[in-house]
Tab-separated table of C-alpha atoms in Angstrom:
chain	number	residue	atom	x	y	z
Y	18	LEU	CA	49.831	53.240	31.526
Y	19	THR	CA	49.583	57.053	32.429
Y	20	GLY	CA	49.500	59.129	35.161
Y	21	VAL	CA	51.165	60.308	38.471
Y	22	LEU	CA	52.939	57.644	40.282
Y	23	ASP	CA	51.756	57.286	44.240
Y	24	ASP	CA	53.850	57.727	46.786
Y	25	CYS	CA	55.383	60.359	44.699
Y	26	LEU	CA	55.766	62.743	42.761
Y	27	CYS	CA	56.481	62.060	39.442
Y	28	ASP	CA	54.520	60.715	36.220
Y	29	ILE	CA	54.977	58.280	34.597
Y	30	GLU	CA	56.068	60.005	30.889
Y	31	SER	CA	59.075	61.789	32.420
Y	32	ILE	CA	60.543	58.785	33.470
Y	33	ASP	CA	59.553	57.330	29.415
Y	34	ASP	CA	61.882	60.098	27.521
Y	35	PHE	CA	64.488	60.398	30.722
Y	36	ASN	CA	64.934	56.358	30.351
Y	37	THR	CA	64.939	56.646	26.200
Y	38	PHE	CA	66.860	59.022	25.548
Y	39	LYS	CA	69.514	60.107	28.458
Y	40	ILE	CA	69.822	56.548	30.469
Y	41	PHE	CA	68.973	53.200	28.497
Y	42	PRO	CA	72.433	53.961	25.667
Y	43	LYS	CA	74.518	54.902	28.107
Y	44	ILE	CA	74.557	51.930	31.091
Y	45	GLN	CA	73.881	49.725	27.576
Y	46	LYS	CA	77.813	50.513	26.720
Y	47	LEU	CA	78.308	50.014	30.335
Y	48	GLN	CA	77.476	46.657	31.378
Y	49	GLU	CA	79.442	45.739	28.243
Y	50	ARG	CA	82.788	46.935	29.759
Y	51	ASP	CA	84.740	44.160	32.055
Y	52	TYR	CA	84.815	45.401	34.806
Y	53	PHE	CA	80.564	45.602	35.700
Y	54	ARG	CA	80.230	42.440	33.145
Y	55	TYR	CA	82.214	39.599	35.361
Y	56	TYR	CA	79.767	39.310	38.486
Y	57	LYS	CA	81.221	36.441	40.846
Y	58	VAL	CA	77.978	34.821	42.706
Y	59	ASN	CA	77.588	31.362	44.708
Y	60	LEU	CA	74.863	29.048	42.828
Y	61	LYS	CA	75.168	25.970	45.055
Y	62	ARG	CA	74.663	27.409	48.567
Y	63	PRO	CA	71.386	25.329	49.536
Y	64	CYS	CA	67.624	26.564	50.247
Y	65	PRO	CA	67.961	26.814	53.774
Y	66	PHE	CA	63.712	27.363	54.153
Y	67	TRP	CA	62.763	24.098	52.195
Y	68	ALA	CA	64.115	21.036	51.169
Y	69	ASP	CA	65.318	21.683	47.504
Y	70	ASP	CA	63.279	19.266	45.470
Y	71	GLY	CA	65.026	20.620	42.123
Y	72	HIS	CA	63.629	21.227	39.317
Y	73	CYS	CA	60.749	19.085	37.537
Y	74	SER	CA	62.869	16.439	40.509
Y	75	ILE	CA	65.316	16.248	38.166
Y	76	LYS	CA	68.429	15.659	40.672
Y	77	ASP	CA	71.018	16.769	38.176
Y	78	CYS	CA	69.419	19.832	36.980
Y	79	HIS	CA	72.127	22.463	38.224
Y	80	VAL	CA	74.318	22.674	36.353
Y	81	GLU	CA	78.290	22.242	37.725
Y	82	PRO	CA	80.957	24.662	35.705
Y	83	CYS	CA	82.896	22.839	33.236
Y	84	PRO	CA	85.988	23.650	30.862
Y	85	GLU	CA	84.566	24.311	27.410
Y	86	SER	CA	86.692	21.833	26.246
Y	87	LYS	CA	85.403	18.910	28.187
Y	88	ILE	CA	81.775	19.086	27.870
Y	89	PRO	CA	79.250	21.651	27.041
Y	90	VAL	CA	77.270	23.841	29.172
Y	91	GLY	CA	73.843	22.344	30.031
Y	92	ILE	CA	73.263	18.194	31.237
Y	93	LYS	CA	71.389	15.815	29.212
Y	94	ALA	CA	69.310	13.786	31.649
Y	95	GLY	CA	69.722	10.890	33.765
Y	96	SER	CA	68.418	7.569	33.846
Y	97	SER	CA	64.749	7.109	34.611
Y	98	ASN	CA	64.969	6.040	38.372
Y	99	LYS	CA	66.425	10.397	38.675
Y	100	TYR	CA	63.199	11.442	38.882
Y	101	SER	CA	60.205	11.313	41.130
Y	102	LYS	CA	56.769	10.301	40.756
Y	103	VAL	CA	56.274	14.354	39.846
Y	104	ALA	CA	57.029	14.007	36.802
Y	105	ASN	CA	56.690	11.014	34.897
Y	106	ASN	CA	55.020	11.440	32.123
Y	107	SER	CA	56.766	12.226	28.734
Y	108	LYS	CA	55.855	15.928	28.403
Y	109	GLU	CA	56.667	16.603	31.586
Y	110	LEU	CA	60.017	15.295	31.292
Y	111	GLU	CA	60.209	16.829	27.727
Y	112	ASP	CA	59.213	20.542	29.278
Y	113	CYS	CA	61.781	20.151	32.449
Y	114	GLU	CA	64.816	18.337	30.358
Y	115	GLN	CA	64.429	21.885	27.720
Y	116	ALA	CA	64.131	24.118	30.474
Y	117	ASN	CA	66.840	22.495	32.189
Y	118	LYS	CA	68.932	23.417	29.585
Y	119	LEU	CA	67.913	26.831	28.577
Y	120	GLY	CA	67.917	27.871	32.261
Y	121	ALA	CA	72.405	26.096	32.139
Y	122	VAL	CA	74.802	28.802	33.180
Y	123	ASN	CA	77.384	29.181	30.777
Y	124	SER	CA	80.300	29.657	32.765
Y	125	THR	CA	83.120	29.643	30.048
Y	126	LEU	CA	85.799	32.475	30.648
Y	127	SER	CA	88.989	33.001	28.878
Y	128	ASN	CA	92.796	32.416	30.622
Y	129	GLN	CA	93.119	35.564	30.316
Y	130	SER	CA	89.965	36.877	32.453
Y	131	LYS	CA	90.550	34.513	35.143
Y	132	GLU	CA	94.471	35.978	35.745
Y	133	ALA	CA	92.756	38.829	35.223
Y	134	PHE	CA	90.446	37.589	38.473
Y	135	ILE	CA	92.825	36.479	40.715
Y	136	ASP	CA	94.990	40.306	40.377
Y	137	TRP	CA	91.075	42.423	40.117
Y	138	ALA	CA	91.221	40.364	43.839
Y	139	ARG	CA	94.249	41.541	45.299
Y	140	TYR	CA	93.743	44.752	44.290
Y	141	ASP	CA	90.006	44.769	46.595
Y	142	ASP	CA	91.886	42.889	49.690
Y	143	SER	CA	94.297	45.734	48.919
Y	144	GLN	CA	91.518	48.595	50.162
Y	145	ASP	CA	89.477	49.294	52.512
Y	146	HIS	CA	86.114	47.864	53.011
Y	147	PHE	CA	82.996	48.316	54.649
Y	148	CYS	CA	82.039	45.642	55.182
Y	149	GLU	CA	82.507	41.784	54.104
Y	150	LEU	CA	80.633	39.821	52.104
Y	151	ASP	CA	80.406	35.892	52.977
Y	152	ASP	CA	79.484	34.358	49.462
Y	153	GLU	CA	82.975	36.379	47.519
Y	154	ARG	CA	84.657	34.515	49.974
Y	155	SER	CA	83.165	30.851	49.454
Y	156	PRO	CA	85.569	28.270	47.882
Y	157	ASP	CA	81.923	27.232	45.853
Y	158	ALA	CA	81.970	31.283	44.228
Y	159	GLN	CA	82.604	31.357	40.816
Y	160	TYR	CA	82.591	34.498	38.002
Y	161	VAL	CA	80.564	34.581	35.056
Y	162	ASP	CA	80.009	36.327	32.730
Y	163	LEU	CA	76.825	38.409	32.062
Y	164	LEU	CA	76.686	38.944	28.319
Y	165	LEU	CA	76.889	35.039	27.911
Y	166	ASN	CA	74.066	34.632	30.799
Y	167	PRO	CA	71.938	36.546	29.762
Y	168	GLU	CA	68.368	37.098	31.459
Y	169	ARG	CA	65.509	35.184	29.529
Y	170	TYR	CA	62.525	32.844	28.919
Y	171	THR	CA	64.200	29.580	30.181
Y	172	GLY	CA	60.615	27.382	31.140
Y	173	TYR	CA	61.160	27.880	35.035
Y	174	LYS	CA	58.192	27.486	35.783
Y	175	GLY	CA	54.542	25.630	38.089
Y	176	PRO	CA	54.618	24.941	41.188
Y	177	SER	CA	58.445	25.659	42.878
Y	178	ALA	CA	59.051	29.202	40.875
Y	179	TRP	CA	55.552	29.758	42.805
Y	180	ARG	CA	56.607	28.993	46.220
Y	181	VAL	CA	59.818	30.842	45.117
Y	182	TRP	CA	57.513	34.563	45.216
Y	183	ASN	CA	55.503	33.006	47.636
Y	184	SER	CA	57.056	33.091	50.360
Y	185	ILE	CA	58.686	36.117	49.297
Y	186	TYR	CA	55.086	38.305	49.583
Y	187	GLU	CA	53.882	35.978	52.053
Y	188	GLU	CA	56.812	35.581	55.116
Y	189	ASN	CA	58.448	39.406	54.230
Y	190	CYS	CA	55.957	42.211	53.042
Y	191	PHE	CA	54.868	42.974	56.439
Y	192	LYS	CA	51.248	41.249	55.116
Y	193	PRO	CA	49.121	39.117	57.941
Y	194	ARG	CA	47.959	35.642	56.459
Y	195	SER	CA	43.940	36.720	56.740
Y	196	VAL	CA	45.285	39.568	54.081
Y	197	TYR	CA	45.311	38.099	50.588
Y	198	ARG	CA	47.042	39.450	47.252
Y	199	PRO	CA	45.620	39.907	44.216
Y	200	LEU	CA	45.187	36.949	41.596
Y	201	ASN	CA	46.687	34.325	44.713
Y	202	PRO	CA	45.408	31.126	43.632
Y	203	LEU	CA	45.196	29.976	47.683
Y	204	ALA	CA	42.771	33.156	48.099
Y	205	PRO	CA	39.287	32.435	49.751
Y	206	SER	CA	36.675	33.306	46.919
Y	207	ARG	CA	34.805	36.539	47.664
Y	208	GLY	CA	32.790	37.517	44.557
Y	209	GLY	CA	33.628	40.565	42.970
Y	210	ASP	CA	36.915	41.814	45.824
Y	211	ASP	CA	39.164	41.710	43.209
Y	212	GLY	CA	41.926	42.595	45.939
Y	213	GLU	CA	40.629	45.877	47.009
Y	214	SER	CA	40.380	44.097	50.477
Y	215	PHE	CA	44.108	43.904	49.791
Y	216	TYR	CA	44.980	48.033	48.807
Y	217	THR	CA	42.534	48.798	51.508
Y	218	TRP	CA	44.933	47.494	54.192
Y	219	LEU	CA	47.994	48.426	52.235
Y	220	GLU	CA	47.199	52.778	52.116
Y	221	GLY	CA	46.621	51.780	55.967
Y	222	LEU	CA	50.505	50.504	55.884
Y	223	CYS	CA	52.806	53.391	57.050
Y	224	LEU	CA	54.933	54.399	54.035
Y	225	GLU	CA	58.094	52.499	54.644
Y	226	LYS	CA	56.636	48.991	54.696
Y	227	ARG	CA	53.832	50.374	51.837
Y	228	VAL	CA	57.107	51.892	49.870
Y	229	PHE	CA	58.816	47.749	51.378
Y	230	TYR	CA	56.077	45.823	49.321
Y	231	LYS	CA	56.205	47.942	46.291
Y	232	LEU	CA	59.936	48.127	46.120
Y	233	ILE	CA	59.196	43.907	45.630
Y	234	SER	CA	56.670	44.108	43.425
Y	235	GLY	CA	58.577	45.727	40.915
Y	236	LEU	CA	61.355	43.754	40.951
Y	237	HIS	CA	58.512	40.917	40.007
Y	238	ALA	CA	57.233	43.293	37.546
Y	239	SER	CA	60.317	43.758	36.078
Y	240	ILE	CA	61.203	40.328	35.891
Y	241	ASN	CA	58.458	38.716	34.114
Y	242	LEU	CA	58.973	41.298	31.320
Y	243	HIS	CA	62.565	40.234	30.855
Y	244	LEU	CA	60.938	37.044	30.404
Y	245	CYS	CA	58.235	38.744	27.932
Y	246	ALA	CA	60.970	39.634	26.038
Y	247	ASN	CA	63.301	37.756	25.339
Y	248	TYR	CA	60.936	34.866	24.840
Y	249	LEU	CA	61.691	30.887	23.356
Y	250	LEU	CA	59.627	31.781	19.796
Y	251	GLU	CA	60.823	28.332	18.027
Y	252	GLU	CA	63.985	26.468	17.879
Y	253	THR	CA	64.901	24.519	14.854
Y	254	TRP	CA	67.634	22.585	13.519
Y	255	GLY	CA	68.163	23.448	17.125
Y	256	LYS	CA	69.279	27.381	16.242
Y	257	PRO	CA	66.657	29.089	19.274
Y	258	ARG	CA	65.065	32.956	18.083
Y	259	TRP	CA	63.817	34.900	20.778
Y	260	GLY	CA	62.192	37.508	20.920
Y	261	PRO	CA	58.830	39.527	22.841
Y	262	ASN	CA	55.863	37.562	23.238
Y	263	VAL	CA	52.620	39.462	22.911
Y	264	LYS	CA	50.559	36.624	24.212
Y	265	GLU	CA	52.630	35.916	27.011
Y	266	PHE	CA	53.155	40.330	27.830
Y	267	THR	CA	49.432	39.832	27.639
Y	268	ARG	CA	48.698	37.329	29.916
Y	269	ARG	CA	51.416	38.260	32.702
Y	270	PHE	CA	49.623	42.779	32.503
Y	271	ASP	CA	46.764	42.957	30.505
Y	272	PRO	CA	44.093	44.330	32.437
Y	273	THR	CA	41.470	42.891	31.830
Y	274	GLU	CA	42.983	38.892	32.152
Y	275	THR	CA	44.630	40.282	35.658
Y	276	LYS	CA	41.278	42.089	36.909
Y	277	GLY	CA	43.619	45.429	37.312
Y	278	GLU	CA	46.071	44.082	38.692
Y	279	GLY	CA	48.860	44.015	35.210
Y	280	PRO	CA	48.801	47.714	35.265
Y	281	ARG	CA	49.193	48.643	39.219
Y	282	ARG	CA	52.634	46.057	39.334
Y	283	LEU	CA	53.921	48.006	36.142
Y	284	LYS	CA	53.761	50.725	37.704
Y	285	ASN	CA	55.914	49.581	41.190
Y	286	LEU	CA	58.384	48.985	38.426
Y	287	TYR	CA	58.173	52.239	37.862
Y	288	PHE	CA	58.697	52.877	41.754
Y	289	LEU	CA	61.549	50.974	42.116
Y	290	TYR	CA	63.455	52.525	39.321
Y	291	LEU	CA	63.126	55.947	41.011
Y	292	ILE	CA	64.491	54.681	44.328
Y	293	GLU	CA	67.377	53.363	41.849
Y	294	LEU	CA	67.859	56.358	40.230
Y	295	ARG	CA	67.734	57.814	43.391
Y	296	ALA	CA	70.856	55.694	44.810
Y	297	LEU	CA	72.539	56.486	41.755
Y	298	SER	CA	72.719	59.758	42.486
Y	299	LYS	CA	73.358	59.902	46.066
Y	300	VAL	CA	76.089	57.763	45.821
Y	301	ALA	CA	77.688	60.014	43.220
Y	302	PRO	CA	80.185	61.376	45.369
Y	303	TYR	CA	81.787	58.231	46.201
Y	304	PHE	CA	82.880	57.122	42.903
Y	305	GLU	CA	83.385	60.962	42.053
Y	306	ARG	CA	87.020	60.897	44.070
Y	307	SER	CA	89.903	59.747	42.796
Y	308	VAL	CA	91.175	56.793	44.954
Y	309	VAL	CA	88.498	55.605	44.115
Y	310	ASP	CA	88.852	54.281	40.315
Y	311	LEU	CA	86.969	50.751	38.046
Y	312	TYR	CA	90.185	48.455	38.311
Y	313	THR	CA	90.436	45.598	36.128
Y	314	GLY	CA	94.344	45.848	35.516
Y	315	ASN	CA	93.584	47.737	32.125
Y	316	GLY	CA	94.188	52.118	32.703
Y	317	HIS	CA	92.822	52.895	29.939
Y	318	GLU	CA	89.737	50.186	30.164
Y	319	ASP	CA	89.301	51.212	33.580
Y	320	ALA	CA	89.500	55.421	33.164
Y	321	GLU	CA	86.823	54.748	30.184
Y	322	SER	CA	84.610	52.867	31.984
Y	323	LYS	CA	84.901	55.384	35.166
Y	324	ALA	CA	84.320	58.241	32.377
Y	325	LEU	CA	81.326	56.452	31.056
Y	326	LEU	CA	80.011	55.932	35.088
Y	327	LEU	CA	80.489	59.711	36.302
Y	328	ASP	CA	78.147	60.433	32.593
Y	329	ILE	CA	75.238	58.383	33.662
Y	330	PHE	CA	75.713	59.781	37.384
Y	331	ARG	CA	75.062	63.194	35.856
Y	332	ASP	CA	72.077	63.103	33.958
Y	333	THR	CA	70.809	60.885	37.739
Y	334	LYS	CA	71.559	64.717	39.320
Y	335	SER	CA	69.968	66.564	36.325
Y	336	PHE	CA	66.376	64.806	37.156
Y	337	HIS	CA	63.616	66.871	38.993
Y	338	MET	CA	61.505	64.349	40.272
Y	339	HIS	CA	63.829	62.190	42.708
Y	340	PHE	CA	61.665	60.380	45.002
Y	341	ASP	CA	62.180	61.524	48.457
Y	342	GLU	CA	63.480	59.370	50.742
Y	343	LYS	CA	63.812	61.701	53.347
Y	344	SER	CA	60.259	61.076	54.223
Y	345	MET	CA	60.887	57.329	55.268
Y	346	PHE	CA	61.643	56.932	58.698
Y	347	ALA	CA	61.305	60.222	60.009
Y	348	GLY	CA	59.879	59.745	62.594
Y	349	ASP	CA	60.724	59.459	66.545
Y	350	LYS	CA	64.012	58.445	66.680
Y	351	LYS	CA	63.516	54.377	68.889
Y	352	GLY	CA	60.925	54.147	66.414
Y	353	ALA	CA	62.808	54.939	63.226
Y	354	LYS	CA	65.646	52.868	64.117
Y	355	SER	CA	63.788	49.549	65.077
Y	356	LEU	CA	61.655	49.615	61.944
Y	357	LYS	CA	64.868	50.131	59.617
Y	358	GLU	CA	66.119	47.460	61.428
Y	359	GLU	CA	63.221	45.666	61.296
Y	360	PHE	CA	63.562	46.596	57.637
Y	361	ARG	CA	66.719	45.361	56.372
Y	362	LEU	CA	65.967	42.225	58.315
Y	363	HIS	CA	63.369	41.259	55.322
Y	364	PHE	CA	65.327	42.702	52.568
Y	365	LYS	CA	68.287	40.520	53.804
Y	366	ASN	CA	65.404	37.421	53.978
Y	367	ILE	CA	64.646	37.973	50.677
Y	368	SER	CA	67.979	37.790	49.587
Y	369	ARG	CA	68.941	34.591	50.639
Y	370	ILE	CA	64.645	32.911	49.064
Y	371	MET	CA	67.114	33.578	46.120
Y	372	ASP	CA	69.297	30.903	46.577
Y	373	CYS	CA	65.533	28.108	47.237
Y	374	VAL	CA	65.250	28.947	43.014
Y	375	GLY	CA	65.620	26.294	41.035
Y	376	CYS	CA	67.093	27.493	38.273
Y	377	ASP	CA	71.309	28.441	37.538
Y	378	LYS	CA	70.590	30.763	35.822
Y	379	CYS	CA	66.716	33.052	37.071
Y	380	ARG	CA	69.130	32.036	40.574
Y	381	LEU	CA	71.879	34.504	38.945
Y	382	TRP	CA	69.658	37.099	38.111
Y	383	GLY	CA	67.586	36.706	40.470
Y	384	LYS	CA	70.886	37.408	43.782
Y	385	LEU	CA	71.831	39.526	41.077
Y	386	GLN	CA	69.394	42.440	40.909
Y	387	THR	CA	68.339	41.175	44.767
Y	388	GLN	CA	71.835	42.557	46.182
Y	389	GLY	CA	71.964	45.962	43.490
Y	390	LEU	CA	68.190	46.471	45.029
Y	391	GLY	CA	70.130	45.735	48.977
Y	392	THR	CA	73.435	48.111	48.119
Y	393	ALA	CA	70.640	50.719	47.520
Y	394	LEU	CA	68.820	50.947	49.953
Y	395	LYS	CA	72.096	50.795	51.517
Y	396	ILE	CA	73.658	54.613	49.975
Y	397	LEU	CA	69.952	56.222	50.518
Y	398	PHE	CA	70.479	55.222	54.559
Y	399	SER	CA	73.793	56.380	54.130
Y	400	GLU	CA	73.718	59.645	53.119
Y	401	LYS	CA	75.365	61.884	56.167
Y	402	GLU	CA	78.785	58.522	55.974
Y	403	ILE	CA	79.013	59.048	51.475
Y	404	GLN	CA	79.231	63.458	52.312
Y	405	SER	CA	81.884	62.776	54.998
Y	406	LEU	CA	84.300	60.533	52.695
Y	407	PRO	CA	87.605	61.594	52.738
Y	408	GLU	CA	88.574	62.610	49.254
Y	409	ASN	CA	92.349	60.812	48.916
Y	410	SER	CA	91.281	58.082	50.985
Y	411	PRO	CA	89.742	55.277	51.306
Y	412	SER	CA	86.679	55.229	54.640
Y	413	LYS	CA	84.986	52.961	57.139
Y	414	GLY	CA	81.905	55.327	56.790
Y	415	PHE	CA	81.102	53.716	53.826
Y	416	GLN	CA	82.342	51.541	51.805
Y	417	LEU	CA	80.985	49.715	49.046
Y	418	THR	CA	82.439	46.288	47.450
Y	419	ARG	CA	83.146	45.470	43.910
Y	420	GLN	CA	80.206	42.929	44.014
Y	421	GLU	CA	77.933	45.532	45.706
Y	422	ILE	CA	78.880	47.704	42.775
Y	423	VAL	CA	78.558	45.635	39.380
Y	424	ALA	CA	75.414	44.217	41.083
Y	425	LEU	CA	73.657	47.601	41.170
Y	426	VAL	CA	75.293	49.010	37.731
Y	427	ASN	CA	73.527	45.332	36.259
Y	428	ALA	CA	70.517	45.816	38.834
Y	429	PHE	CA	69.882	49.554	37.795
Y	430	GLY	CA	70.798	48.398	33.775
Y	431	ARG	CA	67.646	45.392	33.603
Y	432	LEU	CA	65.200	47.985	34.874
Y	433	SER	CA	66.008	50.819	32.399
Y	434	THR	CA	66.136	47.901	29.699
Y	435	SER	CA	62.111	46.661	31.031
Y	436	ILE	CA	61.154	49.829	31.098
Y	437	ARG	CA	62.542	50.246	27.024
Y	438	GLU	CA	61.504	47.228	26.814
Y	439	LEU	CA	57.545	48.129	27.803
Y	440	GLN	CA	57.705	50.863	25.234
Y	441	ASN	CA	58.073	48.288	22.366
Y	442	PHE	CA	55.309	46.749	24.041
Y	443	LYS	CA	53.698	48.840	24.068
Y	444	VAL	CA	53.904	49.482	20.141
Y	445	LEU	CA	53.516	45.900	19.697
Y	446	LEU	CA	49.944	45.317	20.795
Y	447	GLN	CA	49.055	48.406	18.435
Y	448	GLN	CA	50.389	46.855	15.707
Y	449	THR	CA	48.046	43.735	17.024
Y	450	ARG	CA	44.709	45.743	16.896
């Protein structure tokens, strides 16, 4: 995996070095700060597109938040009448129970944290917001400690997981139904095509639609990388051991096993990294203003968090091979405006599909990373508004909510981690040869 990426003048080796030595160590520290570790999310919103069949047909798969003093997180499988015919043999039930347990969201929070959140909400309400996020206001929304709920393998797979990604690609990536994605099991047999007809179609699209597909493919590749890098290797005496699974990585990304598709997906991961990196460099002026602080109620920690964030912004500005977003939506004004709105609505639809993910932990990280990318796109398309922000007062021209800020930083942190993990897999693969 080397060389220059398509649709931009940047090479993979430059991104690897920049991420390893400048971004990754700092973004890791930032994600551990209180402001960025707590994310408010509604994991109870129903799937708006199809009947929610639950994971492996277990009704109580979705984790209810509960006080630590009452019951441990994770729901035990109930009586036999809770299973449909789909999951009626012991092996399937065993797999489902394991996935149910691994996919549980740990909603444990200290009383001190809960009191701080009330203070945070009061502070946020006093700010002049650009937009309201319905999810934040819902009584079902809850704060989740992201450090207690790392993104990793949960056993969530099969038809339910496949349907989510298939819906994203088939209905939201500007693709006609007559064009089939590489490795799509529903595609008719076409001899030695190996997806070439798909890429011929993709190259024929306008830049904006091509970029959209690459962003979604890059996000998919990043999520798969996290699952391979933080895999349940074994569990003895109730103690799980997590780590990189080279076999799983090879299955998902090896050129031979994926008929050349794996490296293309990983290149899209790098492309997505460039897009979010560009957004961070563009939004720096918003945070550099004295009126913006990362408020948690702890003045000393808030100042340190902002200083670290501004340090990361300085690094993003020092990168010399940014994606040039000015090449997007640059046609005639009417056509560009229509295309941008279509782009926005397609992406909004994808964020709604995340409510169809049947595993709470996967849903949590899917929603966060989707919102992070959505925030990055919002930033890239708001350059004029950001440049004209007043120094000492909030502005209606451009505003970010706490949720958008937390999602933006953590989503980019996930991409930074993916590229770092990819370096690790390269070393492991060399050792096994």
